[in-house]
Amino acid sequence: GDVRFVSTTMIECVTPAALSPGTVAMEVSVDGGITFTSEEHSYLYETGALVESVRPSRGFMGEEGQTVTVVGQHFEPTQELRCRFGLSWTVRALLVSSSLVACNAPAGESGSMLVSVSLNGVDYSPSTARYVSSAPSSALALVPSLGPKSGGTTVRLTGLTGIEIEAVRECVFDGQSVSALVSDGEVM
């Protein structure tokens, strides 16, 4: 394998491919492979995380704490479990199950980003899912903007962009969620 001298107290070794997942011994030789260290260090080859989708797949820029759930396979409970949005924005991930991790989407980023997962904080899944963050529209209109406390009023929300309209699945009034209807480019 490839070995790189970093300093008098550190080297880097590139792992060779493994035939199957599992723990192997890792030792170092300083004399061309005649003798090896005997500290019995172990290295774990894992299957590798696979990303299938992100829920929700859309969010709004500027909103802190937007949690997204990454759906996939082979997620494991490691200290270095991370989600990456785009090429550089990484956050700690919370393992929900071997097929679900939760992480906070970037609040200050807008646009389309590919989401990947890492079990070791270095190597990210080759499979990704798309997450779109858009700026909230400042030209939103809520008609009517008031109604009886008994509920039942159909409220129209206009001024959303086409991408945002595709993302709307529910409306929340004072913490109570109701299904949203999208008709003729308006959310009801």
PDB file of C-alpha atoms in Angstrom:
ATOM      1  CA  GLY A   1       0.000   0.000   0.000  1.00  0.00           C
ATOM      2  CA  ASP A   2       0.936   3.664  -0.191  1.00  0.00           C
ATOM      3  CA  VAL A   3       2.736   5.169   2.819  1.00  0.00           C
ATOM      4  CA  ARG A   4       3.392   8.872   3.274  1.00  0.00           C
ATOM      5  CA  PHE A   5       5.760  10.411   5.830  1.00  0.00           C
ATOM      6  CA  VAL A   6       3.978  13.354   7.535  1.00  0.00           C
ATOM      7  CA  SER A   7       6.297  14.107  10.473  1.00  0.00           C
ATOM      8  CA  THR A   8       8.677  12.368  12.858  1.00  0.00           C
ATOM      9  CA  THR A   9       5.622  11.151  14.799  1.00  0.00           C
ATOM     10  CA  MET A  10       3.113  10.510  11.987  1.00  0.00           C
ATOM     11  CA  ILE A  11       2.740   8.537   8.771  1.00  0.00           C
ATOM     12  CA  GLU A  12      -0.278   8.016   6.530  1.00  0.00           C
ATOM     13  CA  CYS A  13      -1.128   4.660   4.960  1.00  0.00           C
ATOM     14  CA  VAL A  14      -3.679   4.115   2.196  1.00  0.00           C
ATOM     15  CA  THR A  15      -5.762   1.012   2.846  1.00  0.00           C
ATOM     16  CA  PRO A  16      -5.876  -1.700   0.212  1.00  0.00           C
ATOM     17  CA  ALA A  17      -9.261  -3.060  -0.885  1.00  0.00           C
ATOM     18  CA  ALA A  18     -10.775  -5.805   1.251  1.00  0.00           C
ATOM     19  CA  LEU A  19     -12.700  -8.839   0.052  1.00  0.00           C
ATOM     20  CA  SER A  20     -15.363  -8.413   2.735  1.00  0.00           C
ATOM     21  CA  PRO A  21     -16.293  -6.185   5.682  1.00  0.00           C
ATOM     22  CA  GLY A  22     -14.658  -6.935   9.032  1.00  0.00           C
ATOM     23  CA  THR A  23     -11.849  -6.133  11.433  1.00  0.00           C
ATOM     24  CA  VAL A  24      -8.245  -6.718  10.407  1.00  0.00           C
ATOM     25  CA  ALA A  25      -4.906  -6.239  12.143  1.00  0.00           C
ATOM     26  CA  MET A  26      -2.831  -3.216  11.145  1.00  0.00           C
ATOM     27  CA  GLU A  27       0.892  -3.101  11.822  1.00  0.00           C
ATOM     28  CA  VAL A  28       3.817  -1.053  10.519  1.00  0.00           C
ATOM     29  CA  SER A  29       7.189  -2.164   9.199  1.00  0.00           C
ATOM     30  CA  VAL A  30      10.184   0.167   9.109  1.00  0.00           C
ATOM     31  CA  ASP A  31      12.582  -2.290   7.489  1.00  0.00           C
ATOM     32  CA  GLY A  32      10.901  -3.276   4.252  1.00  0.00           C
ATOM     33  CA  GLY A  33       8.572  -5.905   5.676  1.00  0.00           C
ATOM     34  CA  ILE A  34      11.067  -8.008   7.657  1.00  0.00           C
ATOM     35  CA  THR A  35       9.746  -7.058  11.114  1.00  0.00           C
ATOM     36  CA  PHE A  36       6.501  -5.368  12.149  1.00  0.00           C
ATOM     37  CA  THR A  37       5.193  -3.511  15.162  1.00  0.00           C
ATOM     38  CA  SER A  38       3.231  -5.680  17.576  1.00  0.00           C
ATOM     39  CA  GLU A  39       0.737  -3.280  19.171  1.00  0.00           C
ATOM     40  CA  GLU A  40      -2.128  -5.158  17.530  1.00  0.00           C
ATOM     41  CA  HIS A  41      -3.957  -2.150  16.127  1.00  0.00           C
ATOM     42  CA  SER A  42      -7.227  -3.017  14.436  1.00  0.00           C
ATOM     43  CA  TYR A  43      -8.896  -1.466  11.416  1.00  0.00           C
ATOM     44  CA  LEU A  44     -12.546  -2.036  10.518  1.00  0.00           C
ATOM     45  CA  TYR A  45     -13.549  -2.423   6.898  1.00  0.00           C
ATOM     46  CA  GLU A  46     -17.236  -1.533   6.651  1.00  0.00           C
ATOM     47  CA  THR A  47     -19.732  -1.973   3.842  1.00  0.00           C
ATOM     48  CA  GLY A  48     -20.127   1.765   3.339  1.00  0.00           C
ATOM     49  CA  ALA A  49     -23.181   3.965   3.592  1.00  0.00           C
ATOM     50  CA  LEU A  50     -25.583   4.161   0.666  1.00  0.00           C
ATOM     51  CA  VAL A  51     -27.895   7.167   0.297  1.00  0.00           C
ATOM     52  CA  GLU A  52     -31.270   6.670  -1.403  1.00  0.00           C
ATOM     53  CA  SER A  53     -33.298   9.809  -0.594  1.00  0.00           C
ATOM     54  CA  VAL A  54     -33.650  12.850   1.659  1.00  0.00           C
ATOM     55  CA  ARG A  55     -36.888  13.854   3.421  1.00  0.00           C
ATOM     56  CA  PRO A  56     -37.933  16.565   3.083  1.00  0.00           C
ATOM     57  CA  SER A  57     -35.999  17.164  -0.132  1.00  0.00           C
ATOM     58  CA  ARG A  58     -36.573  20.939   0.032  1.00  0.00           C
ATOM     59  CA  GLY A  59     -36.180  23.664   2.617  1.00  0.00           C
ATOM     60  CA  PHE A  60     -35.858  27.396   3.078  1.00  0.00           C
ATOM     61  CA  MET A  61     -32.615  29.348   3.328  1.00  0.00           C
ATOM     62  CA  GLY A  62     -32.136  31.294   6.565  1.00  0.00           C
ATOM     63  CA  GLU A  63     -34.122  28.917   8.768  1.00  0.00           C
ATOM     64  CA  GLU A  64     -31.950  27.384  11.505  1.00  0.00           C
ATOM     65  CA  GLY A  65     -32.504  23.829  12.677  1.00  0.00           C
ATOM     66  CA  GLN A  66     -34.197  22.365   9.582  1.00  0.00           C
ATOM     67  CA  THR A  67     -33.816  18.646  10.192  1.00  0.00           C
ATOM     68  CA  VAL A  68     -33.662  16.350   7.216  1.00  0.00           C
ATOM     69  CA  THR A  69     -33.825  12.574   7.308  1.00  0.00           C
ATOM     70  CA  VAL A  70     -31.469  10.715   5.014  1.00  0.00           C
ATOM     71  CA  VAL A  71     -32.828   7.346   3.890  1.00  0.00           C
ATOM     72  CA  GLY A  72     -30.368   4.677   2.831  1.00  0.00           C
ATOM     73  CA  GLN A  73     -28.518   1.541   3.866  1.00  0.00           C
ATOM     74  CA  HIS A  74     -25.592   0.459   6.032  1.00  0.00           C
ATOM     75  CA  PHE A  75     -25.654   3.415   8.452  1.00  0.00           C
ATOM     76  CA  GLU A  76     -23.721   2.545  11.604  1.00  0.00           C
ATOM     77  CA  PRO A  77     -23.292   4.090  15.081  1.00  0.00           C
ATOM     78  CA  THR A  78     -19.900   5.759  14.792  1.00  0.00           C
ATOM     79  CA  GLN A  79     -18.486   8.862  16.484  1.00  0.00           C
ATOM     80  CA  GLU A  80     -17.700  10.299  13.048  1.00  0.00           C
ATOM     81  CA  LEU A  81     -21.154   9.854  11.461  1.00  0.00           C
ATOM     82  CA  ARG A  82     -21.666  12.923   9.225  1.00  0.00           C
ATOM     83  CA  CYS A  83     -23.916  14.366   6.520  1.00  0.00           C
ATOM     84  CA  ARG A  84     -22.410  16.473   3.776  1.00  0.00           C
ATOM     85  CA  PHE A  85     -24.412  19.016   1.781  1.00  0.00           C
ATOM     86  CA  GLY A  86     -22.702  19.942  -1.470  1.00  0.00           C
ATOM     87  CA  LEU A  87     -18.933  19.616  -1.494  1.00  0.00           C
ATOM     88  CA  SER A  88     -18.005  21.239   1.790  1.00  0.00           C
ATOM     89  CA  TRP A  89     -20.815  21.780   4.312  1.00  0.00           C
ATOM     90  CA  THR A  90     -20.661  18.926   6.858  1.00  0.00           C
ATOM     91  CA  VAL A  91     -22.621  18.337  10.058  1.00  0.00           C
ATOM     92  CA  ARG A  92     -22.841  15.626  12.684  1.00  0.00           C
ATOM     93  CA  ALA A  93     -25.564  13.117  11.972  1.00  0.00           C
ATOM     94  CA  LEU A  94     -27.838  11.334  14.425  1.00  0.00           C
ATOM     95  CA  LEU A  95     -28.295   7.623  13.792  1.00  0.00           C
ATOM     96  CA  VAL A  96     -31.983   6.705  13.860  1.00  0.00           C
ATOM     97  CA  SER A  97     -31.573   3.202  12.427  1.00  0.00           C
ATOM     98  CA  SER A  98     -29.357   1.344   9.970  1.00  0.00           C
ATOM     99  CA  SER A  99     -31.446   2.921   7.195  1.00  0.00           C
ATOM    100  CA  LEU A 100     -32.129   6.429   8.632  1.00  0.00           C
ATOM    101  CA  VAL A 101     -29.933   9.302   9.831  1.00  0.00           C
ATOM    102  CA  ALA A 102     -31.050  12.805  10.789  1.00  0.00           C
ATOM    103  CA  CYS A 103     -29.028  15.976  10.269  1.00  0.00           C
ATOM    104  CA  ASN A 104     -29.542  19.734  10.097  1.00  0.00           C
ATOM    105  CA  ALA A 105     -29.575  21.317   6.666  1.00  0.00           C
ATOM    106  CA  PRO A 106     -27.417  24.415   6.131  1.00  0.00           C
ATOM    107  CA  ALA A 107     -29.365  27.581   6.955  1.00  0.00           C
ATOM    108  CA  GLY A 108     -27.162  29.959   4.974  1.00  0.00           C
ATOM    109  CA  GLU A 109     -26.988  28.052   1.709  1.00  0.00           C
ATOM    110  CA  SER A 110     -29.409  28.252  -1.187  1.00  0.00           C
ATOM    111  CA  GLY A 111     -29.601  26.147  -4.312  1.00  0.00           C
ATOM    112  CA  SER A 112     -29.448  22.491  -5.155  1.00  0.00           C
ATOM    113  CA  MET A 113     -27.040  20.323  -3.138  1.00  0.00           C
ATOM    114  CA  LEU A 114     -26.153  16.654  -3.219  1.00  0.00           C
ATOM    115  CA  VAL A 115     -26.345  15.006   0.221  1.00  0.00           C
ATOM    116  CA  SER A 116     -23.982  12.187   1.166  1.00  0.00           C
ATOM    117  CA  VAL A 117     -23.180  10.331   4.408  1.00  0.00           C
ATOM    118  CA  SER A 118     -19.865   9.344   5.979  1.00  0.00           C
ATOM    119  CA  LEU A 119     -19.306   6.771   8.701  1.00  0.00           C
ATOM    120  CA  ASN A 120     -15.729   7.938   9.389  1.00  0.00           C
ATOM    121  CA  GLY A 121     -15.885  11.683   8.645  1.00  0.00           C
ATOM    122  CA  VAL A 122     -13.513  11.249   5.678  1.00  0.00           C
ATOM    123  CA  ASP A 123     -15.001   8.908   3.082  1.00  0.00           C
ATOM    124  CA  TYR A 124     -18.466   9.907   1.863  1.00  0.00           C
ATOM    125  CA  SER A 125     -21.036   7.692   0.192  1.00  0.00           C
ATOM    126  CA  PRO A 126     -20.723   7.549  -3.587  1.00  0.00           C
ATOM    127  CA  SER A 127     -24.528   7.574  -3.758  1.00  0.00           C
ATOM    128  CA  THR A 128     -26.264  10.880  -3.075  1.00  0.00           C
ATOM    129  CA  ALA A 129     -29.700  12.484  -2.924  1.00  0.00           C
ATOM    130  CA  ARG A 130     -30.663  16.018  -3.941  1.00  0.00           C
ATOM    131  CA  TYR A 131     -31.709  18.671  -1.404  1.00  0.00           C
ATOM    132  CA  VAL A 132     -32.931  22.087  -2.594  1.00  0.00           C
ATOM    133  CA  SER A 133     -32.813  25.156  -0.374  1.00  0.00           C
ATOM    134  CA  SER A 134     -34.543  28.278  -1.623  1.00  0.00           C
ATOM    135  CA  ALA A 135     -34.897  31.793  -0.331  1.00  0.00           C
ATOM    136  CA  PRO A 136     -38.307  32.464   1.208  1.00  0.00           C
ATOM    137  CA  SER A 137     -40.377  34.670  -1.038  1.00  0.00           C
ATOM    138  CA  SER A 138     -40.971  38.167   0.284  1.00  0.00           C
ATOM    139  CA  ALA A 139     -44.038  38.662  -1.934  1.00  0.00           C
ATOM    140  CA  LEU A 140     -46.265  36.066  -0.285  1.00  0.00           C
ATOM    141  CA  ALA A 141     -49.939  36.841   0.119  1.00  0.00           C
ATOM    142  CA  LEU A 142     -52.328  35.046   2.491  1.00  0.00           C
ATOM    143  CA  VAL A 143     -55.994  35.477   1.481  1.00  0.00           C
ATOM    144  CA  PRO A 144     -57.971  35.692   3.642  1.00  0.00           C
ATOM    145  CA  SER A 145     -55.588  36.486   6.496  1.00  0.00           C
ATOM    146  CA  LEU A 146     -58.241  35.963   9.200  1.00  0.00           C
ATOM    147  CA  GLY A 147     -61.164  33.642   9.850  1.00  0.00           C
ATOM    148  CA  PRO A 148     -63.465  32.176  12.497  1.00  0.00           C
ATOM    149  CA  LYS A 149     -61.969  30.220  15.411  1.00  0.00           C
ATOM    150  CA  SER A 150     -64.093  27.220  14.401  1.00  0.00           C
ATOM    151  CA  GLY A 151     -61.770  26.768  11.400  1.00  0.00           C
ATOM    152  CA  GLY A 152     -62.796  25.478   8.013  1.00  0.00           C
ATOM    153  CA  THR A 153     -61.695  28.558   6.031  1.00  0.00           C
ATOM    154  CA  THR A 154     -59.831  27.849   2.798  1.00  0.00           C
ATOM    155  CA  VAL A 155     -56.780  30.111   2.824  1.00  0.00           C
ATOM    156  CA  ARG A 156     -54.841  30.808  -0.371  1.00  0.00           C
ATOM    157  CA  LEU A 157     -51.092  31.408  -0.256  1.00  0.00           C
ATOM    158  CA  THR A 158     -49.785  33.020  -3.423  1.00  0.00           C
ATOM    159  CA  GLY A 159     -46.388  34.288  -4.472  1.00  0.00           C
ATOM    160  CA  LEU A 160     -44.435  31.052  -4.074  1.00  0.00           C
ATOM    161  CA  THR A 161     -42.070  30.049  -6.853  1.00  0.00           C
ATOM    162  CA  GLY A 162     -42.728  26.897  -8.855  1.00  0.00           C
ATOM    163  CA  ILE A 163     -40.023  24.957  -7.030  1.00  0.00           C
ATOM    164  CA  GLU A 164     -41.430  25.907  -3.642  1.00  0.00           C
ATOM    165  CA  ILE A 165     -44.974  24.964  -4.683  1.00  0.00           C
ATOM    166  CA  GLU A 166     -43.802  21.447  -5.602  1.00  0.00           C
ATOM    167  CA  ALA A 167     -42.403  21.106  -2.074  1.00  0.00           C
ATOM    168  CA  VAL A 168     -45.537  22.135  -0.158  1.00  0.00           C
ATOM    169  CA  ARG A 169     -47.263  19.172   1.491  1.00  0.00           C
ATOM    170  CA  GLU A 170     -48.782  20.752   4.568  1.00  0.00           C
ATOM    171  CA  CYS A 171     -49.751  24.035   6.191  1.00  0.00           C
ATOM    172  CA  VAL A 172     -49.253  24.601   9.903  1.00  0.00           C
ATOM    173  CA  PHE A 173     -51.510  26.916  11.911  1.00  0.00           C
ATOM    174  CA  ASP A 174     -50.267  27.502  15.472  1.00  0.00           C
ATOM    175  CA  GLY A 175     -48.607  24.086  15.532  1.00  0.00           C
ATOM    176  CA  GLN A 176     -51.535  22.187  13.965  1.00  0.00           C
ATOM    177  CA  SER A 177     -50.754  20.594  10.619  1.00  0.00           C
ATOM    178  CA  VAL A 178     -53.264  20.241   7.777  1.00  0.00           C
ATOM    179  CA  SER A 179     -52.755  18.842   4.280  1.00  0.00           C
ATOM    180  CA  ALA A 180     -52.081  21.442   1.604  1.00  0.00           C
ATOM    181  CA  LEU A 181     -53.815  21.517  -1.762  1.00  0.00           C
ATOM    182  CA  VAL A 182     -51.973  22.974  -4.750  1.00  0.00           C
ATOM    183  CA  SER A 183     -54.183  24.332  -7.513  1.00  0.00           C
ATOM    184  CA  ASP A 184     -53.315  26.614 -10.433  1.00  0.00           C
ATOM    185  CA  GLY A 185     -49.990  27.595  -8.884  1.00  0.00           C
ATOM    186  CA  GLU A 186     -51.515  28.477  -5.505  1.00  0.00           C
ATOM    187  CA  VAL A 187     -51.334  26.654  -2.175  1.00  0.00           C
ATOM    188  CA  MET A 188     -54.656  26.193  -0.389  1.00  0.00           C
TER     189      MET A 188
END
